[in-house]
mmCIF file of C-alpha atoms in Angstrom:
data_model
loop_
_atom_site.group_PDB
_atom_site.id
_atom_site.type_symbol
_atom_site.label_atom_id
_atom_site.label_comp_id
_atom_site.label_asym_id
_atom_site.label_seq_id
_atom_site.Cartn_x
_atom_site.Cartn_y
_atom_site.Cartn_z
ATOM 1 C CA UNK A 1 8.377 -3.091 -27.265
ATOM 2 C CA UNK A 2 8.058 -3.782 -23.723
ATOM 3 C CA UNK A 3 7.735 -0.710 -21.678
ATOM 4 C CA UNK A 4 8.694 -0.293 -17.961
ATOM 5 C CA UNK A 5 7.291 1.898 -15.284
ATOM 6 C CA UNK A 6 9.157 5.001 -14.106
ATOM 7 C CA UNK A 7 8.019 4.416 -10.636
ATOM 8 C CA UNK A 8 6.382 1.485 -8.602
ATOM 9 C CA UNK A 9 3.180 -0.003 -9.751
ATOM 10 C CA UNK A 10 0.649 0.651 -6.394
ATOM 11 C CA UNK A 11 -1.808 -2.467 -5.366
ATOM 12 C CA UNK A 12 -4.635 -0.310 -6.369
ATOM 13 C CA UNK A 13 -3.117 -0.009 -10.186
ATOM 14 C CA UNK A 14 -2.692 -3.601 -10.142
ATOM 15 C CA UNK A 15 -6.506 -4.274 -8.766
ATOM 16 C CA UNK A 16 -7.716 -1.857 -11.319
ATOM 17 C CA UNK A 17 -5.871 -3.038 -14.255
ATOM 18 C CA UNK A 18 -6.717 -7.070 -13.375
ATOM 19 C CA UNK A 19 -10.550 -6.076 -13.066
ATOM 20 C CA UNK A 20 -10.616 -4.353 -16.393
ATOM 21 C CA UNK A 21 -8.759 -7.407 -17.845
ATOM 22 C CA UNK A 22 -10.853 -10.005 -16.250
ATOM 23 C CA UNK A 23 -13.970 -8.114 -17.530
ATOM 24 C CA UNK A 24 -12.525 -7.901 -21.312
ATOM 25 C CA UNK A 25 -12.111 -11.760 -21.185
ATOM 26 C CA UNK A 26 -15.739 -12.289 -20.823
ATOM 27 C CA UNK A 27 -16.399 -10.523 -24.110
ATOM 28 C CA UNK A 28 -16.579 -12.515 -27.806
ATOM 29 C CA UNK A 29 -13.014 -12.877 -28.503
ATOM 30 C CA UNK A 30 -10.646 -15.585 -29.745
ATOM 31 C CA UNK A 31 -9.754 -18.222 -27.525
ATOM 32 C CA UNK A 32 -5.982 -17.351 -27.957
ATOM 33 C CA UNK A 33 -6.669 -13.990 -27.031
ATOM 34 C CA UNK A 34 -8.668 -14.890 -23.635
ATOM 35 C CA UNK A 35 -5.797 -17.186 -22.886
ATOM 36 C CA UNK A 36 -3.161 -14.279 -23.296
ATOM 37 C CA UNK A 37 -5.479 -12.201 -20.729
ATOM 38 C CA UNK A 38 -5.841 -14.860 -18.271
ATOM 39 C CA UNK A 39 -2.022 -15.495 -18.349
ATOM 40 C CA UNK A 40 -1.568 -11.575 -17.751
ATOM 41 C CA UNK A 41 -4.291 -11.852 -15.084
ATOM 42 C CA UNK A 42 -2.442 -14.393 -13.210
ATOM 43 C CA UNK A 43 0.846 -12.371 -13.552
ATOM 44 C CA UNK A 44 -0.801 -9.218 -12.341
ATOM 45 C CA UNK A 45 -1.700 -11.664 -9.243
ATOM 46 C CA UNK A 46 1.665 -12.674 -8.656
ATOM 47 C CA UNK A 47 2.988 -8.978 -8.732
ATOM 48 C CA UNK A 48 0.353 -7.920 -6.274
ATOM 49 C CA UNK A 49 1.715 -10.349 -3.812
ATOM 50 C CA UNK A 50 4.551 -7.792 -3.119
ATOM 51 C CA UNK A 51 2.456 -4.753 -3.115
ATOM 52 C CA UNK A 52 1.658 -3.073 0.165
ATOM 53 C CA UNK A 53 -1.939 -2.657 0.883
ATOM 54 C CA UNK A 54 -2.711 1.083 1.326
ATOM 55 C CA UNK A 55 -5.629 0.541 3.757
ATOM 56 C CA UNK A 56 -7.934 -2.125 5.216
ATOM 57 C CA UNK A 57 -10.450 -2.320 2.114
ATOM 58 C CA UNK A 58 -7.563 -2.656 -0.146
ATOM 59 C CA UNK A 59 -6.234 -5.239 2.016
ATOM 60 C CA UNK A 60 -9.759 -7.152 1.795
ATOM 61 C CA UNK A 61 -9.411 -6.598 -2.505
ATOM 62 C CA UNK A 62 -6.104 -7.873 -2.374
ATOM 63 C CA UNK A 63 -6.688 -11.185 -0.514
ATOM 64 C CA UNK A 64 -9.871 -11.969 -2.507
ATOM 65 C CA UNK A 65 -7.574 -11.331 -5.774
ATOM 66 C CA UNK A 66 -5.045 -13.401 -4.287
ATOM 67 C CA UNK A 67 -7.366 -16.398 -3.529
ATOM 68 C CA UNK A 68 -9.080 -15.912 -6.510
ATOM 69 C CA UNK A 69 -6.410 -15.912 -8.957
ATOM 70 C CA UNK A 70 -3.725 -17.891 -7.442
ATOM 71 C CA UNK A 71 -3.328 -21.885 -7.538
ATOM 72 C CA UNK A 72 -4.407 -23.380 -3.961
ATOM 73 C CA UNK A 73 -1.178 -25.348 -3.617
ATOM 74 C CA UNK A 74 0.695 -25.136 -0.204
ATOM 75 C CA UNK A 75 3.363 -22.994 -0.923
ATOM 76 C CA UNK A 76 1.155 -20.346 -2.814
ATOM 77 C CA UNK A 77 -0.944 -20.476 0.134
ATOM 78 C CA UNK A 78 1.942 -19.627 2.335
ATOM 79 C CA UNK A 79 2.906 -16.670 0.369
ATOM 80 C CA UNK A 80 -0.586 -15.428 0.381
ATOM 81 C CA UNK A 81 -0.598 -15.700 4.256
ATOM 82 C CA UNK A 82 2.900 -14.065 4.483
ATOM 83 C CA UNK A 83 1.617 -11.010 2.354
ATOM 84 C CA UNK A 84 -1.638 -10.632 4.036
ATOM 85 C CA UNK A 85 0.031 -11.075 7.523
ATOM 86 C CA UNK A 86 2.698 -8.225 6.743
ATOM 87 C CA UNK A 87 0.200 -5.981 5.644
ATOM 88 C CA UNK A 88 -2.105 -6.415 8.567
ATOM 89 C CA UNK A 89 0.644 -6.204 10.643
ATOM 90 C CA UNK A 90 1.857 -2.981 8.912
ATOM 91 C CA UNK A 91 -1.511 -1.376 8.775
ATOM 92 C CA UNK A 92 -2.087 -2.089 12.757
ATOM 93 C CA UNK A 93 0.822 -0.204 13.558
ATOM 94 C CA UNK A 94 0.088 2.879 11.189
ATOM 95 C CA UNK A 95 -3.687 2.735 12.933
ATOM 96 C CA UNK A 96 -1.619 2.696 16.219
ATOM 97 C CA UNK A 97 0.603 5.609 15.818
ATOM 98 C CA UNK A 98 -1.962 7.785 13.421
ATOM 99 C CA UNK A 99 -2.699 10.849 15.629
ATOM 100 C CA UNK A 100 -0.414 10.096 18.356
ATOM 101 C CA UNK A 101 0.809 13.081 20.339
ATOM 102 C CA UNK A 102 3.895 13.987 21.688
ATOM 103 C CA UNK A 103 5.432 17.194 23.683
ATOM 104 C CA UNK A 104 8.263 17.435 21.713
ATOM 105 C CA UNK A 105 9.463 17.142 18.300
ATOM 106 C CA UNK A 106 12.275 14.873 19.138
ATOM 107 C CA UNK A 107 9.852 12.432 21.058
ATOM 108 C CA UNK A 108 7.794 12.199 17.669
ATOM 109 C CA UNK A 109 10.541 11.736 15.435
ATOM 110 C CA UNK A 110 12.287 9.221 17.488
ATOM 111 C CA UNK A 111 8.546 7.266 17.695
ATOM 112 C CA UNK A 112 8.629 7.336 13.869
ATOM 113 C CA UNK A 113 12.328 5.926 13.870
ATOM 114 C CA UNK A 114 11.568 3.131 16.379
ATOM 115 C CA UNK A 115 8.515 2.044 14.137
ATOM 116 C CA UNK A 116 10.624 1.610 10.995
ATOM 117 C CA UNK A 117 10.415 5.106 9.392
ATOM 118 C CA UNK A 118 13.660 6.933 8.295
ATOM 119 C CA UNK A 119 13.360 10.323 7.475
ATOM 120 C CA UNK A 120 14.015 11.090 3.508
ATOM 121 C CA UNK A 121 17.022 13.090 2.679
ATOM 122 C CA UNK A 122 16.612 16.881 2.049
ATOM 123 C CA UNK A 123 12.884 16.611 3.313
ATOM 124 C CA UNK A 124 10.661 16.484 6.195
ATOM 125 C CA UNK A 125 9.065 13.155 5.067
ATOM 126 C CA UNK A 126 9.254 10.232 6.909
ATOM 127 C CA UNK A 127 9.030 6.662 5.142
ATOM 128 C CA UNK A 128 9.236 2.839 5.682
ATOM 129 C CA UNK A 129 9.851 0.017 3.490
ATOM 130 C CA UNK A 130 6.702 -0.378 2.430
ATOM 131 C CA UNK A 131 6.233 2.868 1.040
ATOM 132 C CA UNK A 132 4.209 4.180 3.788
ATOM 133 C CA UNK A 133 4.467 7.898 4.243
ATOM 134 C CA UNK A 134 4.440 9.761 7.712
ATOM 135 C CA UNK A 135 4.805 13.115 9.454
ATOM 136 C CA UNK A 136 5.092 15.137 12.368
ATOM 137 C CA UNK A 137 3.252 18.240 12.649
ATOM 138 C CA UNK A 138 2.942 20.950 15.144
ATOM 139 C CA UNK A 139 -0.292 21.657 16.708
ATOM 140 C CA UNK A 140 -1.193 23.586 20.101
ATOM 141 C CA UNK A 141 0.468 22.037 22.722
ATOM 142 C CA UNK A 142 2.810 19.715 21.096
ATOM 143 C CA UNK A 143 3.472 17.497 17.770
ATOM 144 C CA UNK A 144 1.054 15.054 16.240
ATOM 145 C CA UNK A 145 2.152 12.127 14.338
ATOM 146 C CA UNK A 146 0.112 11.551 10.921
ATOM 147 C CA UNK A 147 0.529 8.183 8.869
ATOM 148 C CA UNK A 148 -0.697 7.215 5.431
ATOM 149 C CA UNK A 149 0.629 5.661 2.202
ATOM 150 C CA UNK A 150 2.125 7.648 -0.875
ATOM 151 C CA UNK A 151 -1.206 7.426 -2.675
ATOM 152 C CA UNK A 152 -2.699 8.921 0.395
ATOM 153 C CA UNK A 153 0.268 11.495 1.117
ATOM 154 C CA UNK A 154 -2.111 14.484 -0.398
ATOM 155 C CA UNK A 155 -4.473 13.790 2.431
ATOM 156 C CA UNK A 156 -1.700 13.926 5.459
ATOM 157 C CA UNK A 157 -0.270 17.552 3.466
ATOM 158 C CA UNK A 158 -3.519 18.856 3.380
ATOM 159 C CA UNK A 159 -4.072 17.964 7.047
ATOM 160 C CA UNK A 160 -0.743 19.630 7.718
ATOM 161 C CA UNK A 161 -2.086 22.902 6.941
ATOM 162 C CA UNK A 162 -5.177 22.576 9.379
ATOM 163 C CA UNK A 163 -2.253 21.870 12.263
ATOM 164 C CA UNK A 164 0.057 24.810 11.347
ATOM 165 C CA UNK A 165 -2.739 26.922 11.575
ATOM 166 C CA UNK A 166 -3.820 25.926 15.040
ATOM 167 C CA UNK A 167 0.143 26.241 15.860
ATOM 168 C CA UNK A 168 -0.083 29.769 14.855
#
């Protein structure tokens, strides 16, 4: 019976599962089972190609996984390079955006819109196509943009409380 996830699998989940699976293949198992596990590990690497990295450390782990697991054929190397380049560009943009300050909320929201974020309907959350999360928070003297990934949204939300206290 095949099961599907209710939500998208994150890169960190792919990396964790791949590592555990590869560790299992080192055990005393019948060859047919090991072959199935190796095939599954390859499938995880293929799916990891399209999963966005949450931070620079995860991008490094993604690069190692892809280069270790996928074939060294030109089309695969091009796909790996494209995937890693997209992640690096997105993370660089997030680094530049994180902590930027603006005098008005409108300026902060226009900035997020200009760099590819869209306001999530019926919320104050901003999200881009890669699943990165961002927000505008009040502080004394203006508004601050904080960005992160869905996985680190808790960190961003906890930080929002400090900004709200500073604004009071």
